[in-house]
Short mmCIF file of C-alpha atoms in Angstrom, two decimals:
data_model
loop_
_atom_site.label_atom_id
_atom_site.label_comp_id
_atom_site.label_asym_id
_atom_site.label_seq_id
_atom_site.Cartn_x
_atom_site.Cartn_y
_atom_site.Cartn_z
CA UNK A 16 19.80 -29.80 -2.73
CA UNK A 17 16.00 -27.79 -2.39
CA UNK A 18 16.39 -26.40 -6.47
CA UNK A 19 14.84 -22.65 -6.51
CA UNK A 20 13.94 -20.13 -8.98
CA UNK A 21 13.78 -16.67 -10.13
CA UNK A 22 11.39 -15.02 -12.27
CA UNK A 23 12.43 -11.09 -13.06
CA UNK A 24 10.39 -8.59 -14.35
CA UNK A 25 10.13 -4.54 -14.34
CA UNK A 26 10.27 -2.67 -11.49
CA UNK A 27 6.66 -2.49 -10.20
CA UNK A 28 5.32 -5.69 -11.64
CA UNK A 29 6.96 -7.91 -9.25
CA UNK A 30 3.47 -8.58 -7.22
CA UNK A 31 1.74 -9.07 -10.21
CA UNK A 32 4.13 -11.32 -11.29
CA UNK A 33 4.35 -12.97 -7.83
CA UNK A 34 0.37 -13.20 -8.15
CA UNK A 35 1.25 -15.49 -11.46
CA UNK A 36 2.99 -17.94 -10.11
CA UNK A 37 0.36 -18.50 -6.92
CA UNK A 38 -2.21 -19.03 -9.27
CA UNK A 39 0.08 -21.08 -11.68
CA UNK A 40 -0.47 -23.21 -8.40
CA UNK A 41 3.20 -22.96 -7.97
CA UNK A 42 4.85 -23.49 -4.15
CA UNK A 43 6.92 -20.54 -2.17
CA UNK A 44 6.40 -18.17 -4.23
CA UNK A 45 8.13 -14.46 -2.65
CA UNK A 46 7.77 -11.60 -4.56
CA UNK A 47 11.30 -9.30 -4.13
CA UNK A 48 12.89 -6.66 -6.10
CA UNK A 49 13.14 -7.27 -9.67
CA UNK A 50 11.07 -10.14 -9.49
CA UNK A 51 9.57 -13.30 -7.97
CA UNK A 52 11.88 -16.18 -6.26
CA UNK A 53 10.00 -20.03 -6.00
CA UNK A 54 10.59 -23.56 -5.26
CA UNK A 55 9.22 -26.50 -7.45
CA UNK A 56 11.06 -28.48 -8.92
CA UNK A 57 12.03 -28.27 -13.12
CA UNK A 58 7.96 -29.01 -13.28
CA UNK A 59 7.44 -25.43 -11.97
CA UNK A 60 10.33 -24.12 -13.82
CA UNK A 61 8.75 -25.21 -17.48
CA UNK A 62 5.38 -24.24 -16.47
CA UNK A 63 6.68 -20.74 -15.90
CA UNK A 64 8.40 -20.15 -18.89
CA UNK A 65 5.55 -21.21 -20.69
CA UNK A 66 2.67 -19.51 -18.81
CA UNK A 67 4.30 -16.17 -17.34
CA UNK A 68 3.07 -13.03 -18.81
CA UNK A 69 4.56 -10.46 -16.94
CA UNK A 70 8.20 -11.84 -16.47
CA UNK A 71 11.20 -11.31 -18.44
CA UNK A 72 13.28 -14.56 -17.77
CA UNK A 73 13.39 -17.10 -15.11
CA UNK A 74 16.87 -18.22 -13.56
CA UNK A 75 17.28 -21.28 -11.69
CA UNK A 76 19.67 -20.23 -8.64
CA UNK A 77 22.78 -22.25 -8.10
CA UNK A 78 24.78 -20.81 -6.13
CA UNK A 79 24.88 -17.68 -3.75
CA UNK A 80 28.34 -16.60 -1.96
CA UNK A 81 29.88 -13.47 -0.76
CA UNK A 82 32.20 -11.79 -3.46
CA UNK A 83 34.06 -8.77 -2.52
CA UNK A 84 37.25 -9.80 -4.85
CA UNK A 85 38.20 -11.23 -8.42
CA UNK A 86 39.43 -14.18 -6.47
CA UNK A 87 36.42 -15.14 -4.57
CA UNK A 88 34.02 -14.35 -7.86
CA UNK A 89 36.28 -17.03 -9.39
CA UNK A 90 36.83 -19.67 -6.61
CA UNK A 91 32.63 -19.48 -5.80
CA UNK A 92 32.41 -20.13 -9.42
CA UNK A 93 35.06 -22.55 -9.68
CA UNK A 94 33.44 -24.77 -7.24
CA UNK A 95 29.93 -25.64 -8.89
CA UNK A 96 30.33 -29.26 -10.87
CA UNK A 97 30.14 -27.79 -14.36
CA UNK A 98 30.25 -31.11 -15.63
CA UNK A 99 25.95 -31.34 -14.83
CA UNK A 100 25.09 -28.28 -17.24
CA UNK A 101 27.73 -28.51 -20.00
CA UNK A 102 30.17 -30.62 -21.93
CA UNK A 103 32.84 -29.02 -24.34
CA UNK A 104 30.69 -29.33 -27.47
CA UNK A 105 27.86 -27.15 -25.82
CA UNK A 106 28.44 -23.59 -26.41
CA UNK A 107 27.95 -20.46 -23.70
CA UNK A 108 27.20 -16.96 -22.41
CA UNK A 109 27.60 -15.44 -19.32
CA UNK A 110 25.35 -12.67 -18.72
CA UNK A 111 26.20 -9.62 -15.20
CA UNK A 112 23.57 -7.36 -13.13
CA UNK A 113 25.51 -5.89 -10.65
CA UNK A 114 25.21 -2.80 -8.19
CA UNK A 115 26.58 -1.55 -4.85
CA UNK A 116 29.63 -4.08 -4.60
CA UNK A 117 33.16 -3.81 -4.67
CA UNK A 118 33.60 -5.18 -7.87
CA UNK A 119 32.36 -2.13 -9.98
CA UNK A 120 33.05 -3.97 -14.09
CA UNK A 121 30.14 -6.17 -15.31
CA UNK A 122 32.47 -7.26 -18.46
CA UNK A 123 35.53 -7.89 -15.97
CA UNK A 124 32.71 -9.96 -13.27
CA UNK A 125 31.39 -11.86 -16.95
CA UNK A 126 34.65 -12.34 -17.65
CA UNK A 127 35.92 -14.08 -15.07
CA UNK A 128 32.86 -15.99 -14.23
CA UNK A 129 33.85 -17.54 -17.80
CA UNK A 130 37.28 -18.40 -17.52
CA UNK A 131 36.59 -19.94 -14.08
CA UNK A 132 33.54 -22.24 -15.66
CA UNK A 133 36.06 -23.42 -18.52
CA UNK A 134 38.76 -23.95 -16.22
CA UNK A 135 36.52 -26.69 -13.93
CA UNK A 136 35.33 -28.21 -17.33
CA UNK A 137 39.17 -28.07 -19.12
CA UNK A 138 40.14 -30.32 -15.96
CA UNK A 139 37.36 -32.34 -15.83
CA UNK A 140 37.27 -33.13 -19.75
CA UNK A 141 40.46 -31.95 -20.66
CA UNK A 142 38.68 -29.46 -23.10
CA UNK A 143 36.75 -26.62 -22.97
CA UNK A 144 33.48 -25.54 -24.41
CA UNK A 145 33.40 -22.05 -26.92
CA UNK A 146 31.36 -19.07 -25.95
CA UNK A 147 28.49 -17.51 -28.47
CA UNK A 148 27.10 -14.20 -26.97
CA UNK A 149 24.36 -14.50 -29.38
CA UNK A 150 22.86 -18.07 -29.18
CA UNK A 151 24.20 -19.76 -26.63
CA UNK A 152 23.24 -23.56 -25.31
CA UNK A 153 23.63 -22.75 -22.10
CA UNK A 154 23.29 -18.76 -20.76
CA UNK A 155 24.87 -18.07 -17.21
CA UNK A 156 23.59 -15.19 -14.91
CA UNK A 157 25.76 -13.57 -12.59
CA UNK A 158 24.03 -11.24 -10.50
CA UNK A 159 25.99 -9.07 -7.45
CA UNK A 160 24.45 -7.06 -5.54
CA UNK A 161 26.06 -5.90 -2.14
CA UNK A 162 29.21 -7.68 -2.42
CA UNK A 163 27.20 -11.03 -2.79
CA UNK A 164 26.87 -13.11 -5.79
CA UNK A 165 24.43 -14.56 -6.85
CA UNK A 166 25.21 -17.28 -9.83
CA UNK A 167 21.95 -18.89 -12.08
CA UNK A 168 21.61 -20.58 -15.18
CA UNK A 169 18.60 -18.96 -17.76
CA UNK A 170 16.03 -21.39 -18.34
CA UNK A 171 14.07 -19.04 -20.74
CA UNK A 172 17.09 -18.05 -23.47
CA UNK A 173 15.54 -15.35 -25.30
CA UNK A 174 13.66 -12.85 -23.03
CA UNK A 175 10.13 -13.73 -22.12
CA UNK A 176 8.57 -10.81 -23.76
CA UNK A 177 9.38 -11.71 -26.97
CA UNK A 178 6.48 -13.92 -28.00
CA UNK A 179 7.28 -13.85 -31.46
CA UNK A 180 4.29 -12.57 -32.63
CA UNK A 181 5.33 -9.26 -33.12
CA UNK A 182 7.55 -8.26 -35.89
CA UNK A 183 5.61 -5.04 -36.48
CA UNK A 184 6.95 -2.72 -34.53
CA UNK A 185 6.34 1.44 -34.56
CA UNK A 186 8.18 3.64 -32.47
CA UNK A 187 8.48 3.08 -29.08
CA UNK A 188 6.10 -0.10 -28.72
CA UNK A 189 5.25 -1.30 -25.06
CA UNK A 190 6.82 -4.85 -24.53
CA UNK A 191 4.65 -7.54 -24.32
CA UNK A 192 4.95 -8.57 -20.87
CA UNK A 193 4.69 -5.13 -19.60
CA UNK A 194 1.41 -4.54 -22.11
CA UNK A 195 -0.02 -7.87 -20.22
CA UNK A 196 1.40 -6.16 -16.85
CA UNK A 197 -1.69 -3.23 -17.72
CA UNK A 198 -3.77 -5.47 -18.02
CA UNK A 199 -3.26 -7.54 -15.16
CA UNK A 200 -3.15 -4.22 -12.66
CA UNK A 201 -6.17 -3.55 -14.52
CA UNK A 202 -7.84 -6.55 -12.81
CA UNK A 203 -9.50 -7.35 -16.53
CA UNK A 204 -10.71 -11.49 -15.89
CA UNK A 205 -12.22 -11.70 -19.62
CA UNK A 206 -16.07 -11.21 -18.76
CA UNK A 207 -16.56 -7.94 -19.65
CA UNK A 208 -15.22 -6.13 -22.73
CA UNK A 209 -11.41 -4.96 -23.00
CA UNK A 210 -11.05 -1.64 -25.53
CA UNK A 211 -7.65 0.00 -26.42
CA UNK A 212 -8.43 3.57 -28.12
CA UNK A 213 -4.90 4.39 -28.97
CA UNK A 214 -4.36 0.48 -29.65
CA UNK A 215 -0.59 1.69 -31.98
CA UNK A 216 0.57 -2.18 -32.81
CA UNK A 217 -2.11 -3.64 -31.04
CA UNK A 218 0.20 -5.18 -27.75
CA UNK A 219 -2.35 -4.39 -25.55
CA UNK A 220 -5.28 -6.37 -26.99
CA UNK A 221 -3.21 -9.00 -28.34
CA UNK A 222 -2.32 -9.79 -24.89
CA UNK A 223 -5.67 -9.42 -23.16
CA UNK A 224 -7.44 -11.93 -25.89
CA UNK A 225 -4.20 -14.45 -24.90
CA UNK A 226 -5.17 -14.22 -21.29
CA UNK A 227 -8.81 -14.31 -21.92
CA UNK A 228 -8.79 -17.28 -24.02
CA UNK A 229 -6.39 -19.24 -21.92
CA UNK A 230 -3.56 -19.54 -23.95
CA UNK A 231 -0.47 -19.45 -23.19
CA UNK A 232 2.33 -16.73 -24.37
CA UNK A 233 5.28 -18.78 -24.31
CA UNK A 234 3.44 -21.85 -27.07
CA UNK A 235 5.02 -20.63 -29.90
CA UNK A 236 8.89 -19.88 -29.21
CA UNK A 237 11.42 -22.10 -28.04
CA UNK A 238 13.51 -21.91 -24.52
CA UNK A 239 17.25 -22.00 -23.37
CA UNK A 240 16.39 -25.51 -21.24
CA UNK A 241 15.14 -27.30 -24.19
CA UNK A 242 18.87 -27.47 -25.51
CA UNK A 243 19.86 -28.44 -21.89
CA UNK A 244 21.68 -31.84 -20.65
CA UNK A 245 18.64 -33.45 -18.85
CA UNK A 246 15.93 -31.73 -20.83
CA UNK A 247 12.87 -33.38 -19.72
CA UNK A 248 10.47 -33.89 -23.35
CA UNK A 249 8.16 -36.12 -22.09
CA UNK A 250 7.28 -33.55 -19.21
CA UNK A 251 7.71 -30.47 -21.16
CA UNK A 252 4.88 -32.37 -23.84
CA UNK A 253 2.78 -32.85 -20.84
CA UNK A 254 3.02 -29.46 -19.68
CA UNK A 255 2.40 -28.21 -23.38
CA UNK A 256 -0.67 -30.80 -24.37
CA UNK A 257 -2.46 -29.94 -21.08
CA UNK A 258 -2.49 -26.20 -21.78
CA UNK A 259 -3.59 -26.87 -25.41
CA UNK A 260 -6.25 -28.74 -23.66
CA UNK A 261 -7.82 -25.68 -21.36
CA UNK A 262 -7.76 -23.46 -24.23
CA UNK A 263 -11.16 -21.46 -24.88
CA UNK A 264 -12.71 -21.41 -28.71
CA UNK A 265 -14.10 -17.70 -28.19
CA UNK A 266 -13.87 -14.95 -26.39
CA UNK A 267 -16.00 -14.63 -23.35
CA UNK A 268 -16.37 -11.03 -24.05
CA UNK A 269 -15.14 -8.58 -26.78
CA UNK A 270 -11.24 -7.12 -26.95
CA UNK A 271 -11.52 -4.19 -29.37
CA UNK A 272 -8.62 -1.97 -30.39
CA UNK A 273 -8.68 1.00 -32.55
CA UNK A 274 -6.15 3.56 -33.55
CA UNK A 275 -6.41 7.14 -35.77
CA UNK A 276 -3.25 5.50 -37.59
CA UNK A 277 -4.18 3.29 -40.94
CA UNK A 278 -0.59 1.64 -40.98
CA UNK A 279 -0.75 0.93 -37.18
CA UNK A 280 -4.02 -0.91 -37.54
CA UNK A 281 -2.42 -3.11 -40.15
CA UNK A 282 0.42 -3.81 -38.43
CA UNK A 283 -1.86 -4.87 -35.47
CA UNK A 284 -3.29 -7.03 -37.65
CA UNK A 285 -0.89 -8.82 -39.17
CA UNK A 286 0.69 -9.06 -35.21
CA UNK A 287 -2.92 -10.69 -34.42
CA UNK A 288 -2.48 -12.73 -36.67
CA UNK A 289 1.08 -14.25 -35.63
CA UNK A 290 -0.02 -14.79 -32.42
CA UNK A 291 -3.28 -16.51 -33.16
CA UNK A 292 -6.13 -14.41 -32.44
CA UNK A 293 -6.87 -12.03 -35.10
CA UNK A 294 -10.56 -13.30 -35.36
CA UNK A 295 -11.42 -12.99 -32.08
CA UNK A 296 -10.77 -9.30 -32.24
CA UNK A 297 -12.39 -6.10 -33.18
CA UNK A 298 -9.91 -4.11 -34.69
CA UNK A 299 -9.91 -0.53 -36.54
CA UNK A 300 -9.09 3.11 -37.80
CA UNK A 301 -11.01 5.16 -35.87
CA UNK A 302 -10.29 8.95 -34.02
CA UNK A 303 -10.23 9.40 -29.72
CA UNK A 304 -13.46 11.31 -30.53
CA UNK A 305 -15.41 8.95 -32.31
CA UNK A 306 -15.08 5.85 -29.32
CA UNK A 307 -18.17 3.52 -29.67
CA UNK A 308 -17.17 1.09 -26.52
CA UNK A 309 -19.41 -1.85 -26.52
CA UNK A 310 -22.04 -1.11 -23.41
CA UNK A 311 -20.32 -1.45 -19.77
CA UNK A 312 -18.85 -2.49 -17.26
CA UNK A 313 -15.77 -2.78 -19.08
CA UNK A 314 -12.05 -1.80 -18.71
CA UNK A 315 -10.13 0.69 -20.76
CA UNK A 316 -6.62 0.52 -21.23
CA UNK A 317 -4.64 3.39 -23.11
CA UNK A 318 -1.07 4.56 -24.33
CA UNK A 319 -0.72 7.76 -25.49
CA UNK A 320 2.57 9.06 -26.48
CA UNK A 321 4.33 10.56 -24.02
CA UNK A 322 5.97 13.59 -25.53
CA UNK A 323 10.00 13.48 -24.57
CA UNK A 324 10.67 17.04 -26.26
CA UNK A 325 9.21 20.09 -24.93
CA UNK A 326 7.57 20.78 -27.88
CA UNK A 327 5.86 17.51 -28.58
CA UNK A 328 4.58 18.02 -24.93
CA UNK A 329 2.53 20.96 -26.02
CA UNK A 330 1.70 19.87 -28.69
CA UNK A 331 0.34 16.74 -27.22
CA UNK A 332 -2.38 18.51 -24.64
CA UNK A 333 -5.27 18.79 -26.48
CA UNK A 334 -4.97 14.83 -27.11
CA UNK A 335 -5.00 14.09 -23.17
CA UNK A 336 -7.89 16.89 -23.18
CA UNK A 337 -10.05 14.70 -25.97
CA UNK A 338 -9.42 11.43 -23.71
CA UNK A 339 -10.95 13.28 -20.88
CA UNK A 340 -13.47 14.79 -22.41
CA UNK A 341 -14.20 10.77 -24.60
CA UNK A 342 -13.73 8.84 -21.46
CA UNK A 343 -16.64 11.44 -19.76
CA UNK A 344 -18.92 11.24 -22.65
CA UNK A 345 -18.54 8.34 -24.32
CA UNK A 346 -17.59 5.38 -21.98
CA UNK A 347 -19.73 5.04 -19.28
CA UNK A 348 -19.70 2.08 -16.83
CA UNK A 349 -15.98 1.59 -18.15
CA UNK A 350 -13.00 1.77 -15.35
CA UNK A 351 -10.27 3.75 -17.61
CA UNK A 352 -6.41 3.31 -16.88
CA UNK A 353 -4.46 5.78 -18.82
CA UNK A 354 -0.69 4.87 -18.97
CA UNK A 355 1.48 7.85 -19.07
CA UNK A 356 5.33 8.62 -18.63
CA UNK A 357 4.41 12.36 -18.56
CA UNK A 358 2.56 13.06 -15.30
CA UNK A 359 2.20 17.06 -16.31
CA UNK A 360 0.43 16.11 -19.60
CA UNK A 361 -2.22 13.96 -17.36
CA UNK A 362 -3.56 16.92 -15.89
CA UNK A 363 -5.04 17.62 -19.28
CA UNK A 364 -7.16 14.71 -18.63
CA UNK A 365 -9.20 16.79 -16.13
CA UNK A 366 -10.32 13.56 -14.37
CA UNK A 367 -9.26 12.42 -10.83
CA UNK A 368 -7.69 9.11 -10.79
CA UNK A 369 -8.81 7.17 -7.98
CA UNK A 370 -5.16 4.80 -8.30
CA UNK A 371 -1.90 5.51 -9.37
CA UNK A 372 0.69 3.02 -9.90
CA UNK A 373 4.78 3.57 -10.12
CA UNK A 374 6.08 1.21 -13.25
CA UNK A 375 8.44 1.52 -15.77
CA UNK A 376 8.78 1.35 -19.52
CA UNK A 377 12.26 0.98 -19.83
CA UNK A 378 14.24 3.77 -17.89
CA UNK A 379 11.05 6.02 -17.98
CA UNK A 380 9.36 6.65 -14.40
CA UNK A 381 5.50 5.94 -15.93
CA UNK A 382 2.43 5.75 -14.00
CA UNK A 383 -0.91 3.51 -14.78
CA UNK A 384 -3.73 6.21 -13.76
CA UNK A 385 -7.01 4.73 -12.97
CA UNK A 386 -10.21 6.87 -13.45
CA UNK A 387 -13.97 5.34 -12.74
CA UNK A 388 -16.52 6.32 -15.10
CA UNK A 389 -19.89 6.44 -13.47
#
């Protein structure tokens, strides 16, 4: 049987994402909703947990049948060999996405997708393995969607955006996949400089100096499919060695991030530091108003807060005024994306954006505003 894959992200990134994988040089790739579906082999699968910035997990599909009761959830279930993935001393999870179907529980749809896996191993071993929602060896993904399941196994374990680089967190950080998502739509290769002016835990700059100097996010965590039957070491040190290998030394061009907040810079600091790259970046305390961008052409990505409460959205004009009135005066040659869940407050910018994108942080509507500044 043809093995394929899916790699999910937030909604809006999935051509970015899809873009990934082609240049990951990995076959049929089709971007679709929530994500990316290719083929490969478990040669693409590694390389994509590894390399991916922009996903959240990749599933390896296998099985996909219509469901429209308990009893065909369970017999499509039933009647994948089990006996492949797990043995009764391997633990697991089974995680549910569903929408538009009949069967309207996702703990009832979990549920059942559980006791019908332990049943097929019970008779094939005459034991069962346990279940650990929290570290599983083997995570199952049950996904229904229109009264048709579709059943994977998560190659990745713990979500792809945690890097593990960042256990400083303020409020309401971007994740990191969706930080490198800005900078991908940002079309930022590495040969001009990158400058965050509201740079908070320093996401953002962290993850344009790991695409800039080649490496790759996934290097320092672990994955679901190394504790898999089958694991493939001798592939998966291949994989690993060769992107050590294409690795740059220094940054073609400078990643700067600043921030008005002292404890924020020192939390992006210490983050830098995790994830490898704290030298090659030019971080600091400094206010909007006070930007020194290294000369252009060079991008500009930015946060601000959004402002939830009515009163924090007054309050928060005369910021999105001073990043007008800084990106005008301050940063010419620079293409400026502003990324905003609070389109009302972007008016205060008093620039025209020549792009908008639709994405989401979290259940927040957001759009990625791009302004040129000649």
């Amino acid at each position: 049987m043809k093995q394929f894959f899916f790699a999910t992200t937030a909604k809006g990134v999935e051509e970015a994402l899809a873009a990934e994988l082609v240049r990951l040089g990995i076959p049929e790739v089709s971007a679709e909703s929530g994500g990316a579906r290719f083929g490969g082999g478990m040669e693409a699968a590694y390389r994509a947990n590894l390399w991916l910035r922009t996903a959240s997990r990749v599933l390896m599909t296998l099985a996909e049948f219509p469901c429209e009761s308990p009893e065909q959830l369970y017999n499509g279930v039933r009647g994948i060999s089990w006996e492949r993935f797990l043995t009764p001393a391997l633990t697991l999870a089974v995680d549910c996405n569903l929408r538009d179907s009949a069967l309207t529980h996702s703990g009832f749809v979990a549920l059942k997708t559980k006791d019908a896996i332990v049943d097929a191993l019970r008779d094939h071993y005459g034991s069962r393995p346990s279940v650990d929602t929290k570290d599983p060896d083997l995570r199952v993904n049950v996904r229904l969607f229109k009264n048709r399941c579709t059943l994977s196994l998560d190659l990745s374990g713990e979500p792809l955006d945690r890097r593990g680089y960042r256990l400083d967190r303020h409020e309401a950080p971007l994740k990191e996949n969706l930080a490198a998502a800005l900078v991908e739509f940002s079309g930022w290769d590495g040969s001009t400089p990158l400058v965050d002016p509201m740079c908070g835990t320093g996401t953002i700059a962290i993850e344009a100096a790991l695409k800039a100097l080649r490496i790759p996010p996934g290097l320092n965590r672990g994955f679901g499919f190394q504790r898999w039957q089958g694991f493939d070491r001798a592939l998966w040190d291949r994989i690993t060695a060769e992107a050590r290998a294409g690795m740059l030394d220094r940054l073609p061009a400078p990643v700067q991030g600043t921030d008005l907040s002292h404890s924020a810079v020192g939390m992006a600091a210490q983050n830098a530091k995790r994830a490898g790259v704290l030298e090659h970046l030019v971080l600091g305390r400094l206010p909007m108003a006070e930007l020194t961008p290294p000369p252009g052409p060079g991008v500009l990505i930015l946060n601000p807060p959004y402002g939830k409460r009515l009163g924090e959205q007054e309050a928060l004009r005369p910021l999105y005024k001073e990043i007008g009135d800084t990106l005008k005066q301050r940063c010419k040659g620079y293409t400026a994306y502003l990324f905003t869940g609070n389109l009302e407050l972007a008016k205060s910018v008093g620039l025209k954006a020549t792009r908008r994108i639709v994405l989401y942080n979290g259940p927040i509507e957001c759009r990625l505003l791009k302004y040129e500044m000649y």
